[in-house]
CSV table of C-alpha atoms and ligand atoms in Angstrom, one decimal:
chain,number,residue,atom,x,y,z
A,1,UNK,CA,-18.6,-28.7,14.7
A,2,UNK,CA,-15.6,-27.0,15.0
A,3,UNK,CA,-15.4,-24.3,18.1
A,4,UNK,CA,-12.9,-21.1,18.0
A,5,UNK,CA,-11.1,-19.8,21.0
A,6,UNK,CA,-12.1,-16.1,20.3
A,7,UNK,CA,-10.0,-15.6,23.6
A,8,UNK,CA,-7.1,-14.8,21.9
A,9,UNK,CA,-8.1,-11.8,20.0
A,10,UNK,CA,-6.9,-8.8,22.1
A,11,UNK,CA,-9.6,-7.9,24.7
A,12,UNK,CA,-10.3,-4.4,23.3
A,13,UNK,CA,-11.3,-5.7,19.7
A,14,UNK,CA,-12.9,-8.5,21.7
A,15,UNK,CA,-15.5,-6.3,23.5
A,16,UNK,CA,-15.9,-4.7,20.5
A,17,UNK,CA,-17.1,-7.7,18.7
A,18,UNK,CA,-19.1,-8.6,22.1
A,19,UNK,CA,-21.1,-4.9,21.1
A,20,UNK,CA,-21.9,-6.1,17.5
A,21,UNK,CA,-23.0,-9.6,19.1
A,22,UNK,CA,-25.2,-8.4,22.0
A,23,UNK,CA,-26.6,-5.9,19.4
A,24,UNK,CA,-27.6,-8.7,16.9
A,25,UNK,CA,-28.6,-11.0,19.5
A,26,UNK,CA,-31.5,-8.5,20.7
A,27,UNK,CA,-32.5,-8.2,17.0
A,28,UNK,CA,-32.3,-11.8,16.2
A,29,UNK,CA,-29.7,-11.7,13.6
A,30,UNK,CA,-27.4,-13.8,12.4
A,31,UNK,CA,-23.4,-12.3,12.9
A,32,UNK,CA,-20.6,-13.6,11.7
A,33,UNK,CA,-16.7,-12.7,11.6
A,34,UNK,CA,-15.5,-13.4,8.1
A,35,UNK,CA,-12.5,-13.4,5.4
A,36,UNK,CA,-9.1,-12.4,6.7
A,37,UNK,CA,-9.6,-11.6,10.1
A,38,UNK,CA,-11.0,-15.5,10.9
A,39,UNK,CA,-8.1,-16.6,8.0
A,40,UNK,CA,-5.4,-15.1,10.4
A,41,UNK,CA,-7.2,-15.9,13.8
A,42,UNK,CA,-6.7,-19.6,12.8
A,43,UNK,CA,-3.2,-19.7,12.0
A,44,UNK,CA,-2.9,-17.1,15.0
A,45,UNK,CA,-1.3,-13.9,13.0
A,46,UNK,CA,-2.2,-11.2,13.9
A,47,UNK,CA,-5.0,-8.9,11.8
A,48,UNK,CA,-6.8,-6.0,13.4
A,49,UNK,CA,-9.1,-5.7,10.1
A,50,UNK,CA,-12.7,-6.8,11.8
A,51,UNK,CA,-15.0,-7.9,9.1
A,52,UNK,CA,-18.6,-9.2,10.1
A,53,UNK,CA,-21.3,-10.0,8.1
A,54,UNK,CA,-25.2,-10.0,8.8
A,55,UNK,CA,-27.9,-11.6,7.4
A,56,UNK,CA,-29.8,-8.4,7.7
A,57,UNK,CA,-29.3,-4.6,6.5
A,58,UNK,CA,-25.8,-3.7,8.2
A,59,UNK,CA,-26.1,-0.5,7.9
A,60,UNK,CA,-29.8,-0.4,10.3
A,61,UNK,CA,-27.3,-2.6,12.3
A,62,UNK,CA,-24.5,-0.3,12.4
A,63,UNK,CA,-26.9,3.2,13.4
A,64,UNK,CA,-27.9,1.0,16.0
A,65,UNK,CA,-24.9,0.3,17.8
A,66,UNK,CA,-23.5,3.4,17.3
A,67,UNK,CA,-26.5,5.3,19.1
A,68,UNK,CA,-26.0,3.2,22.1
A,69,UNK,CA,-22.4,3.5,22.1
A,70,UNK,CA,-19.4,6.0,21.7
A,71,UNK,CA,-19.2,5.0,17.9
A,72,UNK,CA,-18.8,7.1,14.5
A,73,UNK,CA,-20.7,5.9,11.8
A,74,UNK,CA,-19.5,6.0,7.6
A,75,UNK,CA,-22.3,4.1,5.8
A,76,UNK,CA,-21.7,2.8,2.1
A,77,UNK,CA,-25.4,2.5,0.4
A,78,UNK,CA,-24.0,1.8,-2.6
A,79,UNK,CA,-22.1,-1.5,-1.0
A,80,UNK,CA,-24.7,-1.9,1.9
A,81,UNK,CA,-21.6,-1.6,3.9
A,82,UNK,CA,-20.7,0.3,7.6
A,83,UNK,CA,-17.7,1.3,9.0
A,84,UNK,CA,-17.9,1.5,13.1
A,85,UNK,CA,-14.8,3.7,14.2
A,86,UNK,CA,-14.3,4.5,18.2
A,87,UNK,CA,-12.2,6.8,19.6
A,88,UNK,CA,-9.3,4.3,20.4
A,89,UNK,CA,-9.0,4.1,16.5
A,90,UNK,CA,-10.4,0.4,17.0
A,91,UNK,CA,-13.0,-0.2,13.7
A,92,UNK,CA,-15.3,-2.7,12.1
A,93,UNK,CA,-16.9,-3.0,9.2
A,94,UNK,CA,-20.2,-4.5,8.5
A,95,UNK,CA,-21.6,-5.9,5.6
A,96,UNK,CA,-24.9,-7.6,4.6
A,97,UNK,CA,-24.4,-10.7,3.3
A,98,UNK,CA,-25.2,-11.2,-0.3
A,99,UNK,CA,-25.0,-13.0,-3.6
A,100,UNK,CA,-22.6,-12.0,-6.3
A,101,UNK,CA,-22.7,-13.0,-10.1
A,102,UNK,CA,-20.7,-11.5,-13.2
A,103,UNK,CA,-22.4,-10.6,-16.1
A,104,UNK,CA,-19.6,-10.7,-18.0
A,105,UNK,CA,-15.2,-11.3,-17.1
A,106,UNK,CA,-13.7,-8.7,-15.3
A,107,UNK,CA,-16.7,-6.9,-14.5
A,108,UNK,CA,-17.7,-5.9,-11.3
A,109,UNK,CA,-20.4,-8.3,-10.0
A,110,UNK,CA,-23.8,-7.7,-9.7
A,111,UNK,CA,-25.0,-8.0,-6.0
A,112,UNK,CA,-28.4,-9.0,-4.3
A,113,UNK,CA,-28.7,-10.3,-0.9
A,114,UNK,CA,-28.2,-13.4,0.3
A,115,UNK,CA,-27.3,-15.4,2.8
A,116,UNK,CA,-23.8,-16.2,4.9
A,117,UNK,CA,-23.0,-18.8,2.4
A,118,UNK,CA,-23.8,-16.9,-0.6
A,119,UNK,CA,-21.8,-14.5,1.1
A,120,UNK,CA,-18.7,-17.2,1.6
A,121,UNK,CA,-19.4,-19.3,-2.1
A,122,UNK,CA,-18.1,-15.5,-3.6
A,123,UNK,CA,-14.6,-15.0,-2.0
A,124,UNK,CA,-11.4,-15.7,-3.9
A,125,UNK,CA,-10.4,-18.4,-1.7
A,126,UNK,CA,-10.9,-21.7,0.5
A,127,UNK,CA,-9.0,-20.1,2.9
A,128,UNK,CA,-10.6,-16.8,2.8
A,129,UNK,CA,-14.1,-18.4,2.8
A,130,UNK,CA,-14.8,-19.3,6.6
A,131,UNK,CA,-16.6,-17.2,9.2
A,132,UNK,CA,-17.0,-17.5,12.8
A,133,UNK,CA,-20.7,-17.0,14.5
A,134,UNK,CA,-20.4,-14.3,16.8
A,135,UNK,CA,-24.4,-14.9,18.5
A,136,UNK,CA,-24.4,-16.2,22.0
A,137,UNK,CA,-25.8,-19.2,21.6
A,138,UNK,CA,-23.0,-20.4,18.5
A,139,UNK,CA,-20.5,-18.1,19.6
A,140,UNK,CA,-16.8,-19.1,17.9
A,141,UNK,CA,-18.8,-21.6,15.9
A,142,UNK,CA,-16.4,-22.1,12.3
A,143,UNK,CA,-18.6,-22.3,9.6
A,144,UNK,CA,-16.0,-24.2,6.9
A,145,UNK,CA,-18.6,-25.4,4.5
A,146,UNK,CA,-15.3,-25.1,1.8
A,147,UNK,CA,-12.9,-27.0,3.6
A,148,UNK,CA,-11.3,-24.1,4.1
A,149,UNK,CA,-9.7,-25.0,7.5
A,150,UNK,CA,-8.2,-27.6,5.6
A,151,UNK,CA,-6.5,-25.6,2.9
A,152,UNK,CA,-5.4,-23.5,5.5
A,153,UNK,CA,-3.7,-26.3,7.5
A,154,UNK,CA,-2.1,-27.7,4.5
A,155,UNK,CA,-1.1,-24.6,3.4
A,156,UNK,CA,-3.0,-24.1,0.1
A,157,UNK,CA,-4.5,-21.3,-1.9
A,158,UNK,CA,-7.6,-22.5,-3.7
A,159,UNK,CA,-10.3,-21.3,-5.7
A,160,UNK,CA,-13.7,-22.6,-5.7
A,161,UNK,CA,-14.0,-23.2,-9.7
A,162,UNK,CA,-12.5,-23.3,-12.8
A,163,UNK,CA,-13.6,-19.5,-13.7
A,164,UNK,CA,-12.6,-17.5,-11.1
A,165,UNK,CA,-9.6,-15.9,-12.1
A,166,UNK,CA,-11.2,-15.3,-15.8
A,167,UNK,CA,-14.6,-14.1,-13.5
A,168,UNK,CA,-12.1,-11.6,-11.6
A,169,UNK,CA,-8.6,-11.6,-12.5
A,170,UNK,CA,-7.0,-9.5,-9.3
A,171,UNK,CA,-7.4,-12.9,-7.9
A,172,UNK,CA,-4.4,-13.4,-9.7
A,173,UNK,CA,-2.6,-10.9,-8.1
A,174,UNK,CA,-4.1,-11.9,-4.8
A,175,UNK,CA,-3.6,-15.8,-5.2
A,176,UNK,CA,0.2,-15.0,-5.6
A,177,UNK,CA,0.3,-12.2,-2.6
A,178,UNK,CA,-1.3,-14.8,0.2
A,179,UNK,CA,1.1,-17.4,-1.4
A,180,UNK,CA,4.3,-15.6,-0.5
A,181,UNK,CA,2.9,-13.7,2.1
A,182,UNK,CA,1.6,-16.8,4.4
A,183,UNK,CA,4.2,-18.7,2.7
A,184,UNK,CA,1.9,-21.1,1.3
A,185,UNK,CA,1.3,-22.9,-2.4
A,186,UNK,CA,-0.9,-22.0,-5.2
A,187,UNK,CA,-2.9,-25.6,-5.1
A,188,UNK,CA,-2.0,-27.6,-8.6
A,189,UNK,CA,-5.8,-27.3,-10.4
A,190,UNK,CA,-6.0,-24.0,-8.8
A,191,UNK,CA,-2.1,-22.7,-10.5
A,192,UNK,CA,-3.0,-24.3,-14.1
A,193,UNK,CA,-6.8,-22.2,-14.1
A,194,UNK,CA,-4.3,-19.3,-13.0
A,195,UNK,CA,-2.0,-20.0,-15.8
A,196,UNK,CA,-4.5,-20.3,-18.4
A,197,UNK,CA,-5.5,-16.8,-17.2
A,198,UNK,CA,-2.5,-15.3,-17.4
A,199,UNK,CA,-2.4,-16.5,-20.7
A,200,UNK,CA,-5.3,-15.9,-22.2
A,201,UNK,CA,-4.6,-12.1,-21.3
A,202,UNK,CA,-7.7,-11.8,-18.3
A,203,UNK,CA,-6.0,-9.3,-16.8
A,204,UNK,CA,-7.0,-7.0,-20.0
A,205,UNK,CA,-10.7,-7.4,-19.0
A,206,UNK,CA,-10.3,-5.3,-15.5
A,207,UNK,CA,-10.2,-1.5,-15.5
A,208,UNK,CA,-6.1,-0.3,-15.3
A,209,UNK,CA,-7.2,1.2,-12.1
A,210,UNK,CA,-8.7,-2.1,-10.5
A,211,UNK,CA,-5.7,-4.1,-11.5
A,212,UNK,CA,-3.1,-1.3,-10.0
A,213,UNK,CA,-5.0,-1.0,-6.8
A,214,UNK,CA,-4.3,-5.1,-6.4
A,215,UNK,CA,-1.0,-4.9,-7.5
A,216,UNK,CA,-0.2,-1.8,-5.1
A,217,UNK,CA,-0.6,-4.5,-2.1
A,218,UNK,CA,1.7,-6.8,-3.4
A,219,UNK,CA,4.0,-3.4,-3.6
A,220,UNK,CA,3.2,-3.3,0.0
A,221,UNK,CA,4.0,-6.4,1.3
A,222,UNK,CA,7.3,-6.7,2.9
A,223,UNK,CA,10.0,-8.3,0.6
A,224,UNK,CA,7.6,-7.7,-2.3
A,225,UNK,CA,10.6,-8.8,-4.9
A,226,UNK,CA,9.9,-12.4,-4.0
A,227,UNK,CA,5.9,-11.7,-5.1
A,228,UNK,CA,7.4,-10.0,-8.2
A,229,UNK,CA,9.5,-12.8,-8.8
A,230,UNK,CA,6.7,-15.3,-8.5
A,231,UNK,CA,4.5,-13.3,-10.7
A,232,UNK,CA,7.3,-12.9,-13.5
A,233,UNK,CA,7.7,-16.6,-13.7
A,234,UNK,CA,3.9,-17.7,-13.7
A,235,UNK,CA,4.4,-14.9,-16.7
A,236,UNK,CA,2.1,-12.2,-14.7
A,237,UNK,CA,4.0,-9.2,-15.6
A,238,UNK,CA,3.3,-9.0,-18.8
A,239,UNK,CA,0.3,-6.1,-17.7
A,240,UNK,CA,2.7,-3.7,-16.7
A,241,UNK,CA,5.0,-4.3,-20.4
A,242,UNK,CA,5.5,-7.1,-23.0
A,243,UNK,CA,9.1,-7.4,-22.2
A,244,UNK,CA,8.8,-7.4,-18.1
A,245,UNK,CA,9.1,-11.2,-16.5
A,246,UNK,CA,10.8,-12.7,-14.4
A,247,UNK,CA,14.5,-12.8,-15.9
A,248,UNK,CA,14.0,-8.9,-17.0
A,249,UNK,CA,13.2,-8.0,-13.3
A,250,UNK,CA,16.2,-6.5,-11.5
A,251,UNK,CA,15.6,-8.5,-7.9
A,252,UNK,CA,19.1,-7.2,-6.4
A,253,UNK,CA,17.6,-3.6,-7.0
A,254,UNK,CA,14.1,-4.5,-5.4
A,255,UNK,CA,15.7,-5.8,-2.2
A,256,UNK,CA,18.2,-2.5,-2.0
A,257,UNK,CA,14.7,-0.7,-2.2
A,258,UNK,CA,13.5,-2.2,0.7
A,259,UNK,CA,16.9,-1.4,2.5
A,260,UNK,CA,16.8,2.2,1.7
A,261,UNK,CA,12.9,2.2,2.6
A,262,UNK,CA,13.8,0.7,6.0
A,263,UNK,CA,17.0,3.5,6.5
A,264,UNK,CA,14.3,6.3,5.2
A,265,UNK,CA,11.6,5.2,8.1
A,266,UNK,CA,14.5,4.7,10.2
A,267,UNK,CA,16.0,7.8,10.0
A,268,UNK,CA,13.7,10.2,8.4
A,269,UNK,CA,10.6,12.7,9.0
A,270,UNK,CA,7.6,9.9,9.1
A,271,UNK,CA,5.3,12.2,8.4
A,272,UNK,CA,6.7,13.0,5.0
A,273,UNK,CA,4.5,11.3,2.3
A,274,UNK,CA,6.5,8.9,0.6
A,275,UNK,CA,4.4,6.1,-1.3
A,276,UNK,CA,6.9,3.1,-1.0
A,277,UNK,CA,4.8,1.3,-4.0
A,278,UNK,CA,5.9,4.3,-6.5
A,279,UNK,CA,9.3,3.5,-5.5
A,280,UNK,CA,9.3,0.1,-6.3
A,281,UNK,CA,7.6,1.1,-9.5
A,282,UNK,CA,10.4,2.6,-10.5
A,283,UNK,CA,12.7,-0.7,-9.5
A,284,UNK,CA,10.4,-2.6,-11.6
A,285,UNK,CA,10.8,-0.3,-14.9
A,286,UNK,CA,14.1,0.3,-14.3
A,287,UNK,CA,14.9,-2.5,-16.8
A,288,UNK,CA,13.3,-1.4,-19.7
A,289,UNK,CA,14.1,1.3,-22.1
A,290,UNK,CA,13.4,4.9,-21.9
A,291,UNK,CA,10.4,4.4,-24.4
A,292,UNK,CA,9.1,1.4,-22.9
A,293,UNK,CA,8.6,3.1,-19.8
A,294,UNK,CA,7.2,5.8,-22.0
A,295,UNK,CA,4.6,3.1,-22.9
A,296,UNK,CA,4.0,1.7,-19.7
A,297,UNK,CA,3.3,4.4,-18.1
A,298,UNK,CA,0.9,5.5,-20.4
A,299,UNK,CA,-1.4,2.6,-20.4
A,300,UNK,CA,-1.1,2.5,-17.0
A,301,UNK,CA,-3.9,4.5,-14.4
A,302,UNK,CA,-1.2,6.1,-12.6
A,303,UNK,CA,-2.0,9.7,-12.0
A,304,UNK,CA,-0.1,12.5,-14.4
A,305,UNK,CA,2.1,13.1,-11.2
A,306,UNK,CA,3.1,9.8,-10.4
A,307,UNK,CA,3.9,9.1,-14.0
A,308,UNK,CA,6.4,12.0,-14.0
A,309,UNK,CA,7.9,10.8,-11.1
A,310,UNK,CA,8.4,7.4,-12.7
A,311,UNK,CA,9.6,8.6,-15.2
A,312,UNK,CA,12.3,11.3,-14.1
A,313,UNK,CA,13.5,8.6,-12.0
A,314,UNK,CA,14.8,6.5,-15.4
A,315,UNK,CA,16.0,9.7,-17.0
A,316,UNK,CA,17.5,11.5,-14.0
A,317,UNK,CA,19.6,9.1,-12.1
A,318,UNK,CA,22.9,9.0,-14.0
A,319,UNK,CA,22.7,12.7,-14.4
A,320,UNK,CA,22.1,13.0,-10.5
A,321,UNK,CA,25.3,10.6,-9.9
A,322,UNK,CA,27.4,12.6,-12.7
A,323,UNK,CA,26.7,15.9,-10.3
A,324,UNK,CA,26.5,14.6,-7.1
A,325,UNK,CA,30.4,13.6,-7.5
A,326,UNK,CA,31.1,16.9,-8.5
A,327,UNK,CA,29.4,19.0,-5.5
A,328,UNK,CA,31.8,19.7,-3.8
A,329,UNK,CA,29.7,21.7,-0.9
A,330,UNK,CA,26.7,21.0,0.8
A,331,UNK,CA,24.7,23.9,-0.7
A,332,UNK,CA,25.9,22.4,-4.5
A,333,UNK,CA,24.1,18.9,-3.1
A,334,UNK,CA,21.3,20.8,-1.9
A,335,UNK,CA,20.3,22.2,-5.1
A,336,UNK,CA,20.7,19.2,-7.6
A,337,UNK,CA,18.6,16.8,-5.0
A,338,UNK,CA,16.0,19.8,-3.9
A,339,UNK,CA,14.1,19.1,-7.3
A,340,UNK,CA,13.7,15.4,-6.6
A,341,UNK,CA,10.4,13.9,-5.3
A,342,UNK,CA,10.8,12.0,-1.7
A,343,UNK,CA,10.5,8.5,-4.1
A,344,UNK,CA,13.3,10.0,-6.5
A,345,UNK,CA,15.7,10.0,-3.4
A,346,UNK,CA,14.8,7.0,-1.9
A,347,UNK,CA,15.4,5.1,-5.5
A,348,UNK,CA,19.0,6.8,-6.3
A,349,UNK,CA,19.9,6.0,-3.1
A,350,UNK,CA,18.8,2.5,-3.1
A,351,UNK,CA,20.6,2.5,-7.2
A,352,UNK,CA,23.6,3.9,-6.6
A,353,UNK,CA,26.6,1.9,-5.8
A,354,UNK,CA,28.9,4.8,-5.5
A,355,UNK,CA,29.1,5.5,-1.7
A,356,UNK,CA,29.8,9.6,-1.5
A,357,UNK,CA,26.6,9.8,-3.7
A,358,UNK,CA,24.9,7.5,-1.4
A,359,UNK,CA,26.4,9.9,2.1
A,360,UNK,CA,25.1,13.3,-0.2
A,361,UNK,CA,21.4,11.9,-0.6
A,362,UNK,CA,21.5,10.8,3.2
A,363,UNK,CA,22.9,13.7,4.5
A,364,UNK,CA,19.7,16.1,2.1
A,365,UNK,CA,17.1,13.7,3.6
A,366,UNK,CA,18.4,13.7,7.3
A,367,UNK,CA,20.2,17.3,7.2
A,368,UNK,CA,19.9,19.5,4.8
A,369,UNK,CA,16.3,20.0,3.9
A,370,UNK,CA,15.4,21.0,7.2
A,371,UNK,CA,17.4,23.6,7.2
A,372,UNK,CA,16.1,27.0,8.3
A,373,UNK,CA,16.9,30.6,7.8
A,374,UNK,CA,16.0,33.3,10.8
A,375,UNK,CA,15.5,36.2,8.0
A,376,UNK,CA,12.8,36.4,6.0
A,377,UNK,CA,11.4,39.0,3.1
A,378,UNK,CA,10.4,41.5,5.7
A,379,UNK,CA,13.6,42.1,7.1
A,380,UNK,CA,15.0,42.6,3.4
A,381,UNK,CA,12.0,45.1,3.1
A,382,UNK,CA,13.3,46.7,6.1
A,383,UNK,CA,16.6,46.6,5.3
A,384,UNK,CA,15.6,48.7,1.5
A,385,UNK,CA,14.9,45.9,-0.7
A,386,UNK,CA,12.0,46.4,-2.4
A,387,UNK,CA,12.2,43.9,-5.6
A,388,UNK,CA,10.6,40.2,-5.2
A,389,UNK,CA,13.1,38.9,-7.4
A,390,UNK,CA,16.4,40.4,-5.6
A,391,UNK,CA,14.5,39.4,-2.1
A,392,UNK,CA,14.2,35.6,-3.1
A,393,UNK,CA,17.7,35.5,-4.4
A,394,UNK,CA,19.0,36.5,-1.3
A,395,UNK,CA,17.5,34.2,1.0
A,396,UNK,CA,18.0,31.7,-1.0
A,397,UNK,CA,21.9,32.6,-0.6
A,398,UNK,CA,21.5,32.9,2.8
A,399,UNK,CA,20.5,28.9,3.1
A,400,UNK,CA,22.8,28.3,1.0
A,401,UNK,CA,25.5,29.7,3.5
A,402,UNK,CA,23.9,28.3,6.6
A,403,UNK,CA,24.0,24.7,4.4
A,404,UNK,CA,27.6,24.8,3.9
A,405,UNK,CA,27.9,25.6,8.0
A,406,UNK,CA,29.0,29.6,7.3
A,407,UNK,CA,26.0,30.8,9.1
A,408,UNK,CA,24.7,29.7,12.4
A,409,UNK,CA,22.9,32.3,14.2
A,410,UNK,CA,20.7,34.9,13.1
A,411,UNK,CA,23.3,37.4,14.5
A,412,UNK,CA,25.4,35.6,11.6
A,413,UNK,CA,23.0,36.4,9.1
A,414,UNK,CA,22.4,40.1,9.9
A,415,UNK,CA,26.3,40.6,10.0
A,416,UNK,CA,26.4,38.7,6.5
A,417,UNK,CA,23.5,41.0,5.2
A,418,UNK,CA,25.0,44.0,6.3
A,419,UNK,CA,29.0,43.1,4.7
A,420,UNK,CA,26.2,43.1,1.1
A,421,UNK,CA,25.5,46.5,0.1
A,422,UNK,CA,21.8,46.1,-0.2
A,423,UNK,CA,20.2,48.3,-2.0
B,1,LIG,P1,-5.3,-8.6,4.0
B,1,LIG,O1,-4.8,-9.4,5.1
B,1,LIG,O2,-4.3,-8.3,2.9
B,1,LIG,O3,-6.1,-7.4,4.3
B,1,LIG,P2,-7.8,-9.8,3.4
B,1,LIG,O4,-8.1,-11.3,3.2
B,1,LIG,O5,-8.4,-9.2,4.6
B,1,LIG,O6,-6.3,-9.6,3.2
B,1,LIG,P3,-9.1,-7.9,1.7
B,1,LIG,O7,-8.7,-7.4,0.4
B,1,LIG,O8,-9.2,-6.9,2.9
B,1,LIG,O9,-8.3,-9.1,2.0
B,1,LIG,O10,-10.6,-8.5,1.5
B,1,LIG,C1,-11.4,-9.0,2.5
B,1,LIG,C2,-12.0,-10.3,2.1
B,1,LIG,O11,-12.9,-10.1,1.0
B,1,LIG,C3,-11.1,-11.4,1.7
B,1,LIG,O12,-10.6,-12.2,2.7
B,1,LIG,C4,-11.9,-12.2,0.7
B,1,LIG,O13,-12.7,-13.1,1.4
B,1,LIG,C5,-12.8,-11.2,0.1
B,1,LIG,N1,-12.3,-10.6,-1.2
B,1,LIG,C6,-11.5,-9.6,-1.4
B,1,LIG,N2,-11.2,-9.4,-2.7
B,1,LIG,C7,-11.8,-10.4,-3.4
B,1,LIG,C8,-12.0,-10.7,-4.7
B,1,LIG,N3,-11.3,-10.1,-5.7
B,1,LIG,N4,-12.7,-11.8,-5.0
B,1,LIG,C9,-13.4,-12.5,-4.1
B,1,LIG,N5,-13.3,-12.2,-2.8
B,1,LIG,C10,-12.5,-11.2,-2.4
């Protein structure tokens, strides 16, 4: 019987597990910490994602706790899942432990309850299978009944049977994220089931929208190329086109992305909304043809918007370059990268190799688009203009002005307005 040292864990999420455990003590359940968050407590990574399981009705458990304590409660009947949130921004999420079968590949399972190793004998992985009794009596007991702490010591990724990617083939995606991730290997039965997989086109079976939601971790990940990489060469890419694997992908481009990723959080606004995934999208299509993409993208579950982006991205950036080298004044910059979405920018600038076109898109993410005129329409209106049209245009010359550094003050911009004859 192997005994965790739950000491470790940072004493706020500890006494926050310590709640759950008193809580299922009193009603004589059975608790246990499960999947990642054990994973990374053994190889001492950190992971503030608290899972615990119950053999009970989680959510009951969860209304409890959160009456006696300062807790916020989002139930999921549908899952029998609860998320506990408290004010610190701490959370865990409980789930009943159940049983999970496929009624047919790719499908989502069909659940009934069960108990914590029904709940273990469904996860992708050895190493993702083990939990950690949180009761007083068994408290930081492993339960390993996998060999799970074995995988994880000899650094393997293993699925429990021969079916499991064909029974759910995101594992794919997710057997090839921990890999590079934890820096691990696929086990050898475990890479020849994903293989046959791949090949036998599972990945068709899932919903679009399940697969992209897998594959938008991997995007996530940091150096994500070198899960790319390993995807394209156990021939994985094939879901996004025909022609995408490993040789086709451009990794030089991926890793700029990440560079210009790091300058944007760096240097830029973090709360503008940039979705880094959509901009290594873009990397990844960047390869293929303008139809291809055309393809891709329309057999992919990306939203209308996203798609548009992707796609402006392939047929914009030369024509950006082209005019960037032109603009000769600020204001000329301003209005040819104004138009772009925030992942447009951040891909041209990690694309371009030309290095004034690199200083123009800096300069419109860090400068320029936060520039700010002191006049607005009501002064036109008090000045005489009454059309919409001529009142835009104006102000639109007056940032223009105050872009290229003419204007500073508003003093500056009523002596401009007043050398116009406004009518
Ligand atoms: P991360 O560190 O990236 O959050 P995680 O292991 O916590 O990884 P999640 O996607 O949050 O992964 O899933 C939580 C747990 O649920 C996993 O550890 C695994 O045990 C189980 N799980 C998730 N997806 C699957 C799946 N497709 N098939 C089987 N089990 C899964």
């Amino acid at each position: 019987m192997k005994k965790i040292d739950l000491k470790k864990i940072p004493s706020e999420f500890l006494r926050l597990i310590e709640i759950v455990s008193k809580e299922a003590d009193i009603q004589n359940i059975d608790a246990y910490l499960v999947g990642g968050f054990v994973r990374d407590v053994l190889i001492e990574k950190k992971n503030l994602d608290i899972d615990i399981v119950v053999e009970f009705d989680a959510i009951e458990l969860a209304k409890e706790i959160s009456q006696k304590h300062k807790t916020t409660i989002t139930s999921y009947p549908h899952f029998g899942t609860a998320t506990l949130s408290w004010e610190s921004g701490a959370k865990i999420d409980l789930a009943s432990a159940r049983k999970e079968r496929y009624s047919r590949p790719g499908a989502l399972p069909i659940v009934s309850a069960g108990v914590i190793r029904d709940d273990l004998m469904r996860r992708d992985f050895t190493i993702n299978a083990m939990a950690i009794s949180i009761n007083k009596k068994s408290f930081g007991v492993l339960v390993d009944e996998f060999h799970g702490f074995e995988d994880l010591m000899e650094k393997k990724i293993r699925v429990f049977h021969e079916k499991s990617f064909i029974d759910d083939p995101t594992r794919i995606l997710r057997a090839i994220r921990f890999e590079q991730r934890l820096g691990f290997q696929i086990e050898k039965q475990t890479r020849e089931f994903l293989i046959d997989a791949i090949e036998s086109d599972a990945a068709a079976t899932v919903t679009p929208g399940r697969y992209l939601e897998e594959f938008k971790k991997i995007l996530k990940e940091a150096e994500c190329e070198k899960h790319l990489k390993r995807l394209g060469e156990l021939g994985g890419l094939g879901f996004i086109h025909l022609r995408m694997s490993a040789e086709t992908l451009n990794v030089e481009l991926l890793k700029s992305i990440g560079r210009s990723l790091e300058w944007f959080q760096e240097n830029c606004d973090l709360s503008l909304s940039l979705s880094r995934w959509i901009v290594y999208f873009m990397g990844i299509l960047d390869s293929l043809g303008l139809d291809e993409v055309r393809n891709s993208l329309e057999k992919s579950s990306l939203s209308r918007k996203d798609q548009e982006k992707v796609f402006s991205s392939k047929t914009e950036c030369e024509v950006i370059g082209g005019l960037l080298v032109e603009a000769i004044k600020p204001s000329q910059a301003y209005k040819i990268l104004n138009r772009l979405s925030l992942e447009e920018l951040v891909f041209f600038l990690a694309k371009t190799k030309d290095e004034s076109v690199k200083r123009s898109i800096e300069k419109f993410l860090t400068d320029y688009r936060h520039i700010k005129i002191l006049t607005d329409g009501k002064d036109l209106i008090g000045l005489g203009v009454t059309d919409g049209k001529q009142i835009k245009e104006i102000l639109q010359n007056l940032l223009y002005k105050k872009i290229d550094g003419e204007l500073q003050t508003k003093g500056d911009e009523d002596n401009y307005l007043q050398q116009m004859e406004l009518k």
